[in-house]
mmCIF file of C-alpha atoms in Angstrom:
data_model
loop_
_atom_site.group_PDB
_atom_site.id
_atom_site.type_symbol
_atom_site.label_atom_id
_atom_site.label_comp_id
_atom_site.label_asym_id
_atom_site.label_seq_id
_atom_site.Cartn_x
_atom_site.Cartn_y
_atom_site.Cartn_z
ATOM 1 C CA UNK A 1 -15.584 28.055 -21.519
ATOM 2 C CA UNK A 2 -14.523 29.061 -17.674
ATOM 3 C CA UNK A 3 -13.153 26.709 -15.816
ATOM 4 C CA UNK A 4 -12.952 26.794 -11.281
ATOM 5 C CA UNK A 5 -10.434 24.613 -9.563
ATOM 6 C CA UNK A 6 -11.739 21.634 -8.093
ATOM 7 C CA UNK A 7 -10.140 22.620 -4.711
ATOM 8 C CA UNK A 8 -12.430 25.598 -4.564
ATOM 9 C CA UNK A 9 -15.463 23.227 -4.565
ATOM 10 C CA UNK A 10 -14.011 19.915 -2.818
ATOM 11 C CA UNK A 11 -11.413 20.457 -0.925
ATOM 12 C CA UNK A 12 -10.964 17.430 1.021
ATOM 13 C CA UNK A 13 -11.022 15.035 -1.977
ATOM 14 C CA UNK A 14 -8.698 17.781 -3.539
ATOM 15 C CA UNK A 15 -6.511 17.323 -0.800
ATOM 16 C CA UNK A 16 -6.922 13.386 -0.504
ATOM 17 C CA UNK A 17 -7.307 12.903 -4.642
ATOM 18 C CA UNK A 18 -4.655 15.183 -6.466
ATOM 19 C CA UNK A 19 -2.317 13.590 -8.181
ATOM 20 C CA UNK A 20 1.809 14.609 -7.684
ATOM 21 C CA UNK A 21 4.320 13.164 -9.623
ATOM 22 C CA UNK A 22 7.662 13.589 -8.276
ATOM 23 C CA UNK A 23 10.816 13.435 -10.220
ATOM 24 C CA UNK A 24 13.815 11.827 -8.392
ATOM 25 C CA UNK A 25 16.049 12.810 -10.930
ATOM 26 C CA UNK A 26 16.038 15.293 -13.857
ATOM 27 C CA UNK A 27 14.275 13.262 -16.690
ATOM 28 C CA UNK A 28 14.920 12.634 -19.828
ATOM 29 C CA UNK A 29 13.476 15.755 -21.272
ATOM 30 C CA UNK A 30 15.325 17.849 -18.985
ATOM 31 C CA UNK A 31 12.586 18.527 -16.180
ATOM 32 C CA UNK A 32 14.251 19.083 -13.117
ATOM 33 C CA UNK A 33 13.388 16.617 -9.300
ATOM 34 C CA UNK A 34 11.225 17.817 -7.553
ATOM 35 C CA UNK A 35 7.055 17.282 -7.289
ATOM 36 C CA UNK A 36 4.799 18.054 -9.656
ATOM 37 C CA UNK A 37 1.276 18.551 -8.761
ATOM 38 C CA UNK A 38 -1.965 17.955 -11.006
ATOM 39 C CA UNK A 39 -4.422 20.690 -9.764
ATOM 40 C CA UNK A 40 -7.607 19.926 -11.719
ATOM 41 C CA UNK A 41 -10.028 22.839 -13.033
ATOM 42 C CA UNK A 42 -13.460 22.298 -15.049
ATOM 43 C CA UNK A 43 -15.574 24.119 -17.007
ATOM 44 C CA UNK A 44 -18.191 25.854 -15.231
ATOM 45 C CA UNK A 45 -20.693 26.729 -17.816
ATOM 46 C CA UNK A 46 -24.205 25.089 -16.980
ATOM 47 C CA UNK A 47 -25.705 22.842 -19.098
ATOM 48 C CA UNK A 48 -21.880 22.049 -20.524
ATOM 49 C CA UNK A 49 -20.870 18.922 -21.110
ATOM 50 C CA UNK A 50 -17.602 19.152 -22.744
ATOM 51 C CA UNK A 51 -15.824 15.955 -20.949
ATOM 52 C CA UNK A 52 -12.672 17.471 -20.356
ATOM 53 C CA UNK A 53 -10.056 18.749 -17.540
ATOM 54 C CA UNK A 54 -7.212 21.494 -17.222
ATOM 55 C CA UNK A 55 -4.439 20.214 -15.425
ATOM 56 C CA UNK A 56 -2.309 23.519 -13.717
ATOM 57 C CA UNK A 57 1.219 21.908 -13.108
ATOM 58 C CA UNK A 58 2.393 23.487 -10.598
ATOM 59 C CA UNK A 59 6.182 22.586 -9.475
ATOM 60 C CA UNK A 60 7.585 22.184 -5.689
ATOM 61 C CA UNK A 61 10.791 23.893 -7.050
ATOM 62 C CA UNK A 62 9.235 27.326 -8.356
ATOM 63 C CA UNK A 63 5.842 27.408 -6.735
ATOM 64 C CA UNK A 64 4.622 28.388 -10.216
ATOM 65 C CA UNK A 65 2.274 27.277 -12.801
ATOM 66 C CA UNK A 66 4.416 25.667 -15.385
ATOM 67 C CA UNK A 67 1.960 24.316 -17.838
ATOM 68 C CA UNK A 68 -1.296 24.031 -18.098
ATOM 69 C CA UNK A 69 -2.594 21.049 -19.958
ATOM 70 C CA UNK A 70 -5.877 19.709 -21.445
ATOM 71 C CA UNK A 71 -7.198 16.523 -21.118
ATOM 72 C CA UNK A 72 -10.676 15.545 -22.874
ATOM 73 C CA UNK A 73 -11.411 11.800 -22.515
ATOM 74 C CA UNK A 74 -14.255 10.768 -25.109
ATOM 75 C CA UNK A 75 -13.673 9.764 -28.242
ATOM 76 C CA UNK A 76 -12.864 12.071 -31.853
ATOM 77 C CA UNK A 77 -16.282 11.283 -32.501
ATOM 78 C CA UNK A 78 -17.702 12.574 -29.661
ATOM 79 C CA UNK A 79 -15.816 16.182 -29.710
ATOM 80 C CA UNK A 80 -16.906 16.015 -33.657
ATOM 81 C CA UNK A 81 -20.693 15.715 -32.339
ATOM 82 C CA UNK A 82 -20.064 18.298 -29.265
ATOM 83 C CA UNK A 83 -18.361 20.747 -31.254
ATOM 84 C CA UNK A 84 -20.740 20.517 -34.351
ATOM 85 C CA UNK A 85 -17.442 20.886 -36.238
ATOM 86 C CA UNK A 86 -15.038 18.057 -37.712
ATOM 87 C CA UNK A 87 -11.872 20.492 -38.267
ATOM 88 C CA UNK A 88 -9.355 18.349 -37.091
ATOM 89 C CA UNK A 89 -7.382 21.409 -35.645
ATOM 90 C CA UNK A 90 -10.341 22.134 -33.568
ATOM 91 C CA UNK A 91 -11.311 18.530 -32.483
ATOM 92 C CA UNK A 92 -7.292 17.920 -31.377
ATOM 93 C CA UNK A 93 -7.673 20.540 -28.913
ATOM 94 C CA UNK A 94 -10.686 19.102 -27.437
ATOM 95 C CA UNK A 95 -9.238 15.573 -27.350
ATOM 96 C CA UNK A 96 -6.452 13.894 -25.367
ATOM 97 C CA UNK A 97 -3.635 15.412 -23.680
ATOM 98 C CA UNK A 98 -2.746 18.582 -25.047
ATOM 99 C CA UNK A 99 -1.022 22.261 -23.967
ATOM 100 C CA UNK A 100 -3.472 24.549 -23.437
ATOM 101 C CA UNK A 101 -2.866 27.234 -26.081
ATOM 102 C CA UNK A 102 -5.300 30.392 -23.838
ATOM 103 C CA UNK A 103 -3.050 29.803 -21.239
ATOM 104 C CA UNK A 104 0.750 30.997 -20.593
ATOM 105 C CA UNK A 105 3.167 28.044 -20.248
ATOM 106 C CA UNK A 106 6.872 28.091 -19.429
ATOM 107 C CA UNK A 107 9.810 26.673 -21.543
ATOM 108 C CA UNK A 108 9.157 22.852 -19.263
ATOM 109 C CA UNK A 109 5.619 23.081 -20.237
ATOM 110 C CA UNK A 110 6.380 20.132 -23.534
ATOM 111 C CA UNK A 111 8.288 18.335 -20.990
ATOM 112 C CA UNK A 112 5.628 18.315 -18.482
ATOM 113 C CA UNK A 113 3.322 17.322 -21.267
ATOM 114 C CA UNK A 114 5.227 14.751 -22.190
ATOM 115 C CA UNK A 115 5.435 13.647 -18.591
ATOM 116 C CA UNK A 116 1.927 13.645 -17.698
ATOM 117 C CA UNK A 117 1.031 11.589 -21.068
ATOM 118 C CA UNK A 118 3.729 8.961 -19.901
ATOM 119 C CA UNK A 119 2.837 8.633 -16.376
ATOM 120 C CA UNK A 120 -0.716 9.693 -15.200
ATOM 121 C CA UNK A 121 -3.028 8.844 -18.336
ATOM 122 C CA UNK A 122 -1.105 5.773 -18.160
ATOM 123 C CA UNK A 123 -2.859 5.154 -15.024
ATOM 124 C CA UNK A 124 -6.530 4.059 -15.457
ATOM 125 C CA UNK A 125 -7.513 4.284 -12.099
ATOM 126 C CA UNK A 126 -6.800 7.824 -12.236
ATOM 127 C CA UNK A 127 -8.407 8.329 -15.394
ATOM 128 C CA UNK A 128 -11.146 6.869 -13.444
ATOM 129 C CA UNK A 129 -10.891 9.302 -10.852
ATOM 130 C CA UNK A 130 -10.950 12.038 -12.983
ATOM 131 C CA UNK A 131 -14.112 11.379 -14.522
ATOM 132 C CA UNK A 132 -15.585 11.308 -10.883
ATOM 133 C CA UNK A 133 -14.247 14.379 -10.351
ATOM 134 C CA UNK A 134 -15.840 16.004 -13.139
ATOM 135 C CA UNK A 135 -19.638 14.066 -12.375
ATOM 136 C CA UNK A 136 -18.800 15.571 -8.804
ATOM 137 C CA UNK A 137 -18.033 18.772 -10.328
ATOM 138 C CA UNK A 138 -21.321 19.306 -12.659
ATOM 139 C CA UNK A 139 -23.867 17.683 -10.216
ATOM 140 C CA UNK A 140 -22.737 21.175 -8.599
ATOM 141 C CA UNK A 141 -22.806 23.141 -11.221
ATOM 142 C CA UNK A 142 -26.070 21.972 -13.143
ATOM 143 C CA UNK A 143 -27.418 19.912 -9.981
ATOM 144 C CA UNK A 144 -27.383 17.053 -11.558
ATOM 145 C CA UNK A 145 -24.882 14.558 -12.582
ATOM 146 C CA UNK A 146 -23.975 14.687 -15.947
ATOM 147 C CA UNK A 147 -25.745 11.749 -18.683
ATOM 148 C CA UNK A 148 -23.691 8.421 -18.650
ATOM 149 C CA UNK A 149 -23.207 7.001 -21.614
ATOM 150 C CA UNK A 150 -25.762 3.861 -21.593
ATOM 151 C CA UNK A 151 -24.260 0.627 -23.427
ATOM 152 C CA UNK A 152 -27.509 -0.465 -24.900
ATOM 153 C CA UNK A 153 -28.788 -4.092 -25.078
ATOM 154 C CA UNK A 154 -29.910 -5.430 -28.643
ATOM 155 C CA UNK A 155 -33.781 -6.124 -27.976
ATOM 156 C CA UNK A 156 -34.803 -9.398 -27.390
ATOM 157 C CA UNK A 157 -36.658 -10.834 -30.094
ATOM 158 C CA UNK A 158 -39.859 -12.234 -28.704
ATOM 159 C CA UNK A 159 -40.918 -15.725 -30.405
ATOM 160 C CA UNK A 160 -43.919 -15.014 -32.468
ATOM 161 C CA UNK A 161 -46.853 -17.199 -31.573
ATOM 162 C CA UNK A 162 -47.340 -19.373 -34.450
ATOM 163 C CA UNK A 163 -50.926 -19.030 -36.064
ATOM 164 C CA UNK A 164 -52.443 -22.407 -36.793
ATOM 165 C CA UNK A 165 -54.135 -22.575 -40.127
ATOM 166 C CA UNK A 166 -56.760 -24.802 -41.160
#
């Protein structure tokens, strides 16, 4: 699967929507202050529908990518259904937070894990936003937004007109 920065394609919500974190303090697990921004990338791929985000984490301090982090928000179930494969290896890649293993991560890159499952996908607003981001993001690519998962209705059941018997 490629995936194109958001930025690329929407800047100005880039620049009014990406998330930064910044650190005060050295943490806990030893990540040092500074700010740490979410730059979002998505697949590209027509026709894909995978449901998930990179996060590049790149720091104020270094100017560098430090990690680069998955994030697919459906359900097990849905990745099992997507992938046509229930290989739990496979399916944990594709769901929740994880390190991206294509992608070249520095020694913080746990730590920044850690930091974006603690603080920003604690945030359901900005889960929220993220998921806008991607419809954004493949009504470009495909044209169209993406299919919404409908909450269906049980039918109604009509009240059967009684038959009157002789």
């Amino acid at each position: 699967m490629p995936y194109a920065m958001f930025v690329e394609h929407f800047p100005e919500v880039a620049k009014r929507e990406t998330r930064m974190i910044s650190l005060l303090q050295r943490s806990s697990s030893g990540l040092e202050p500074g700010d740490y921004s979410l730059l979002e990338m998505f697949c590209d791929e027509p026709g894909c529908d995978c449901r998930r985000v990179m996060f590049c984490v790149v720091t104020s301090r270094t100017k560098d990518v430090e990690a680069v982090v998955a994030y697919g928000w459906e359900s097990r179930d849905f990745y099992v259904k997507w992938m046509g494969d229930d290989d739990p290896n496979v399916i944990d890649e594709l769901q929740g937070p994880v390190l991206n293993l294509a992608s070249p991560q520095s020694k913080q890159a746990p730590a920044i894990l850690e930091l974006i499952e603690t603080v920003a996908l604690q945030d359901d607003a900005y889960i929220e936003r993220i998921k806008r981001h991607y419809s954004l993001f493949r009504e470009k690519v495909d044209g169209r937004r993406p299919l919404a998962k409908k909450a269906t209705k049980p039918r109604e059941k009509k009240p059967r007109a009684r038959r009157r018997t002789r």
